[in-house]
Amino acid sequence: EDQVTQSPEALRLQEGESSSLNCSYTVSGLRGLFWYRQDPGKGPEFLFTLYSAGEEKEKERLKATLTKKESFLHITAPKPEDSATYLCAVQAGGGYNKLIFGAGTRLAVHP
Amino acid sequence: GAGVSQSPSNKVTEKGKDVELRCDPISGHTALYWYRQSLGQGLEFLIYFQGNSAPDKSGLPSDRFSAERTGGSVSTLTIQRTQQEDSAVYLCASSLEQSSNQPQHFGDGTRLSIL
């Protein structure tokens, strides 16, 4: 069964304290792994797509990496405005276009 | 606006009533998806539309749930005889479908509360 597990469930950081969020997945034929950011009361906002092991994408203080079993979202020198829930999702092979989401990591960055 | 638009943003109704939720996708996006996000849980796929193809209804939790997409654009998700466990945020997403792993872009959802 296709599955996505994110850890930790919640993370509290001081401003400037770098860290990483983990997304472990089990999927038959990965077609893409997606990272989203979700603010309270809002829909998920697209951040990155990764397609194959070894691929990396960067945007401002965020960097996403992918291996055959997991993805990491590295946050460098975070700011309070980076506080949000970060969601990981995978798209499996077999012609299915739906996304399978993890439960998310709630990140709080304190000044 | 250039994003996915959903209405209403909030809906409160009594158990047993029917509700209709609306989604207006990004212009030019041929694929449209509905997901449900329950408190403390991840997003759960409900249904997917792509052009004139038959929709993928594999995520609909019961026959009380149905959806349609008229003219390849606006979609309506209907829940009949609502139950308290239907309370959740219903999210709509759309994507370009030139290749099937295009990112999905989400609206802000409809927060449904069943009394």
Short mmCIF file of C-alpha atoms in Angstrom, two decimals:
data_model
loop_
_atom_site.label_atom_id
_atom_site.label_comp_id
_atom_site.label_asym_id
_atom_site.label_seq_id
_atom_site.Cartn_x
_atom_site.Cartn_y
_atom_site.Cartn_z
CA GLU A 1 0.00 0.00 0.00
CA ASP A 2 1.30 3.46 -0.89
CA GLN A 3 2.14 5.41 2.25
CA VAL A 4 3.75 8.68 3.35
CA THR A 5 5.05 9.33 6.88
CA GLN A 6 6.31 12.70 8.03
CA SER A 7 8.43 13.43 11.08
CA PRO A 8 8.51 15.10 13.45
CA GLU A 9 4.82 15.92 13.93
CA ALA A 10 5.77 19.29 15.40
CA LEU A 11 9.01 21.26 15.56
CA ARG A 12 9.85 24.39 17.48
CA LEU A 13 12.91 26.39 16.41
CA GLN A 14 14.53 29.61 17.43
CA GLU A 15 15.00 32.13 14.67
CA GLY A 16 18.22 31.29 12.83
CA GLU A 17 18.31 27.67 14.07
CA SER A 18 18.55 25.43 10.99
CA SER A 19 16.84 22.03 10.89
CA SER A 20 15.36 19.36 8.61
CA LEU A 21 11.93 17.81 8.15
CA ASN A 22 11.64 14.20 7.01
CA CYS A 23 9.22 12.53 4.60
CA SER A 24 9.49 8.74 4.27
CA TYR A 25 7.50 7.07 1.54
CA THR A 26 6.51 3.67 0.23
CA VAL A 27 5.08 3.85 -3.26
CA SER A 28 4.88 1.66 -6.32
CA GLY A 29 6.66 3.57 -9.06
CA LEU A 30 7.24 7.12 -7.85
CA ARG A 31 6.21 9.69 -10.47
CA GLY A 32 6.80 12.72 -8.29
CA LEU A 33 7.24 13.89 -4.71
CA PHE A 34 5.70 17.24 -3.82
CA TRP A 35 6.27 19.64 -0.90
CA TYR A 36 3.59 22.11 0.12
CA ARG A 37 3.31 24.77 2.81
CA GLN A 38 -0.05 25.30 4.54
CA ASP A 39 -0.91 28.32 6.70
CA PRO A 40 -3.90 28.18 9.09
CA GLY A 41 -7.21 28.58 7.28
CA LYS A 42 -5.55 28.40 3.86
CA GLY A 43 -5.07 25.78 1.19
CA PRO A 44 -1.68 24.14 0.60
CA GLU A 45 0.79 26.29 -1.33
CA PHE A 46 3.05 24.47 -3.78
CA LEU A 47 6.78 24.61 -3.03
CA PHE A 48 8.71 21.91 -4.94
CA THR A 49 8.44 18.83 -7.12
CA LEU A 50 11.18 16.18 -7.07
CA TYR A 51 11.17 13.40 -9.65
CA SER A 52 14.18 11.16 -9.10
CA ALA A 53 16.68 10.16 -6.43
CA GLY A 54 19.55 12.61 -6.08
CA GLU A 55 17.51 15.58 -7.22
CA GLU A 56 17.59 18.81 -5.18
CA LYS A 57 15.52 21.99 -5.39
CA GLU A 58 16.03 25.30 -3.55
CA LYS A 59 13.88 28.32 -2.83
CA GLU A 60 15.05 31.06 -0.47
CA ARG A 61 15.75 29.36 2.90
CA LEU A 62 14.29 26.00 1.82
CA LYS A 63 16.06 23.10 0.13
CA ALA A 64 14.39 19.80 -0.74
CA THR A 65 16.27 16.58 -1.44
CA LEU A 66 15.16 13.11 -2.53
CA THR A 67 16.43 9.57 -2.08
CA LYS A 68 14.78 6.28 -3.05
CA LYS A 69 13.07 6.05 0.35
CA GLU A 70 12.73 9.57 1.72
CA SER A 71 12.84 13.29 1.17
CA PHE A 72 14.16 16.02 3.40
CA LEU A 73 13.12 19.64 3.59
CA HIS A 74 16.07 21.59 4.98
CA ILE A 75 15.34 25.00 6.48
CA THR A 76 18.38 27.26 6.80
CA ALA A 77 18.34 30.17 9.27
CA PRO A 78 14.54 30.18 9.57
CA LYS A 79 12.50 33.30 10.28
CA PRO A 80 9.17 33.54 12.13
CA GLU A 81 7.37 33.89 8.79
CA ASP A 82 8.48 30.34 7.95
CA SER A 83 6.08 29.08 10.64
CA ALA A 84 3.49 26.85 8.94
CA THR A 85 2.57 23.20 8.39
CA TYR A 86 4.73 21.54 5.75
CA LEU A 87 3.08 18.75 3.77
CA CYS A 88 4.73 16.05 1.71
CA ALA A 89 2.84 14.12 -0.99
CA VAL A 90 3.67 11.47 -3.56
CA GLN A 91 2.19 10.56 -6.91
CA ALA A 92 2.36 6.87 -7.67
CA GLY A 93 2.72 5.00 -10.91
CA GLY A 94 0.00 2.98 -12.58
CA GLY A 95 -1.76 5.93 -14.17
CA TYR A 96 -3.13 7.34 -10.91
CA ASN A 97 -2.89 11.13 -10.70
CA LYS A 98 -4.05 11.55 -7.12
CA LEU A 99 -1.62 12.75 -4.46
CA ILE A 100 -1.05 10.70 -1.31
CA PHE A 101 -0.29 13.05 1.57
CA GLY A 102 1.53 12.69 4.85
CA ALA A 103 0.01 14.17 8.00
CA GLY A 104 2.42 17.13 7.93
CA THR A 105 4.98 18.75 10.21
CA ARG A 106 3.87 21.83 12.19
CA LEU A 107 6.81 24.23 12.33
CA ALA A 108 6.95 27.14 14.78
CA VAL A 109 9.85 29.59 14.55
CA HIS A 110 10.22 31.91 17.51
CA PRO A 111 12.12 35.22 17.52
CA GLY B 1 -7.95 36.32 -9.44
CA ALA B 2 -5.57 33.79 -10.87
CA GLY B 3 -5.97 31.06 -8.26
CA VAL B 4 -8.45 28.28 -7.55
CA SER B 5 -11.67 29.73 -6.13
CA GLN B 6 -13.96 27.81 -3.77
CA SER B 7 -17.33 28.73 -2.34
CA PRO B 8 -18.71 28.99 0.21
CA SER B 9 -15.67 29.42 2.47
CA ASN B 10 -17.70 28.17 5.43
CA LYS B 11 -20.87 26.10 5.62
CA VAL B 12 -22.81 25.06 8.71
CA THR B 13 -25.75 22.72 8.25
CA GLU B 14 -27.86 20.27 10.15
CA LYS B 15 -27.36 16.54 10.01
CA GLY B 16 -29.40 14.99 7.20
CA LYS B 17 -29.35 18.04 4.93
CA ASP B 18 -27.75 18.06 1.47
CA VAL B 19 -24.86 20.45 0.70
CA GLU B 20 -23.21 21.64 -2.51
CA LEU B 21 -19.63 22.90 -2.65
CA ARG B 22 -18.28 24.78 -5.66
CA CYS B 23 -14.83 24.94 -7.24
CA ASP B 24 -13.64 27.25 -10.02
CA PRO B 25 -10.21 26.06 -11.24
CA ILE B 26 -7.35 28.09 -12.65
CA SER B 27 -8.09 29.10 -16.24
CA GLY B 28 -6.51 26.68 -18.69
CA HIS B 29 -6.11 23.86 -16.18
CA THR B 30 -7.68 20.70 -17.52
CA ALA B 31 -7.35 18.51 -14.41
CA LEU B 32 -9.44 19.09 -11.28
CA TYR B 33 -9.24 17.27 -7.94
CA TRP B 34 -11.25 17.20 -4.71
CA TYR B 35 -9.63 16.32 -1.37
CA ARG B 36 -10.89 16.26 2.22
CA GLN B 37 -8.85 17.37 5.24
CA SER B 38 -10.18 16.25 8.61
CA LEU B 39 -8.90 17.68 11.89
CA GLY B 40 -5.44 16.35 12.64
CA GLN B 41 -5.33 14.17 9.53
CA GLY B 42 -3.68 14.40 6.16
CA LEU B 43 -5.44 15.29 2.96
CA GLU B 44 -7.57 12.45 1.60
CA PHE B 45 -8.22 12.13 -2.14
CA LEU B 46 -11.89 12.07 -3.19
CA ILE B 47 -12.27 12.43 -6.98
CA TYR B 48 -10.35 13.50 -10.10
CA PHE B 49 -11.58 14.94 -13.42
CA GLN B 50 -9.48 15.17 -16.58
CA GLY B 51 -10.99 16.67 -19.71
CA ASN B 52 -13.75 14.51 -21.17
CA SER B 53 -12.44 11.28 -19.62
CA ALA B 54 -14.48 9.35 -17.07
CA PRO B 55 -13.66 10.70 -13.59
CA ASP B 56 -11.62 8.70 -11.07
CA LYS B 57 -14.13 8.30 -8.22
CA SER B 58 -12.05 5.81 -6.25
CA GLY B 59 -11.72 8.07 -3.18
CA LEU B 60 -15.39 8.86 -2.60
CA PRO B 61 -16.19 7.45 0.88
CA SER B 62 -19.84 6.54 0.22
CA ASP B 63 -22.64 6.85 -2.32
CA ARG B 64 -23.80 10.00 -0.50
CA PHE B 65 -20.91 11.79 -2.19
CA SER B 66 -21.02 12.80 -5.85
CA ALA B 67 -19.34 15.38 -8.05
CA GLU B 68 -19.72 16.79 -11.50
CA ARG B 69 -17.74 19.09 -13.73
CA THR B 70 -19.66 21.11 -16.29
CA GLY B 71 -18.07 22.37 -19.49
CA GLY B 72 -14.62 21.25 -18.40
CA SER B 73 -14.40 24.07 -15.88
CA VAL B 74 -16.46 24.59 -12.71
CA SER B 75 -17.03 21.57 -10.46
CA THR B 76 -19.62 20.90 -7.77
CA LEU B 77 -19.20 18.37 -4.94
CA THR B 78 -22.52 17.27 -3.46
CA ILE B 79 -22.97 15.50 -0.15
CA GLN B 80 -26.44 14.07 0.47
CA ARG B 81 -27.95 13.32 3.87
CA THR B 82 -24.93 14.76 5.69
CA GLN B 83 -23.53 13.03 8.78
CA GLN B 84 -21.40 14.48 11.55
CA GLU B 85 -18.36 12.57 10.30
CA ASP B 86 -18.59 14.60 7.07
CA SER B 87 -17.36 17.66 9.00
CA ALA B 88 -14.02 18.63 7.43
CA VAL B 89 -12.35 21.09 5.11
CA TYR B 90 -13.02 20.22 1.47
CA LEU B 91 -10.20 21.33 -0.81
CA CYS B 92 -10.19 21.63 -4.58
CA ALA B 93 -7.06 21.65 -6.72
CA SER B 94 -6.33 22.04 -10.42
CA SER B 95 -3.33 21.35 -12.63
CA LEU B 96 -2.12 21.55 -16.18
CA GLU B 97 -2.28 18.11 -17.70
CA GLN B 98 0.28 18.25 -20.48
CA SER B 99 2.17 15.74 -18.34
CA SER B 100 0.55 13.94 -15.49
CA ASN B 101 2.98 14.95 -12.74
CA GLN B 102 2.29 18.67 -12.95
CA PRO B 103 1.90 20.27 -9.50
CA GLN B 104 -1.61 20.66 -8.19
CA HIS B 105 -2.62 24.15 -7.04
CA PHE B 106 -5.15 24.38 -4.23
CA GLY B 107 -7.94 26.71 -3.25
CA ASP B 108 -8.50 27.75 0.36
CA GLY B 109 -11.25 25.19 0.85
CA THR B 110 -14.77 25.04 2.24
CA ARG B 111 -14.97 24.40 5.98
CA LEU B 112 -18.05 22.21 6.47
CA SER B 113 -19.58 21.78 9.90
CA ILE B 114 -22.44 19.35 10.48
CA LEU B 115 -24.47 20.01 13.64
#
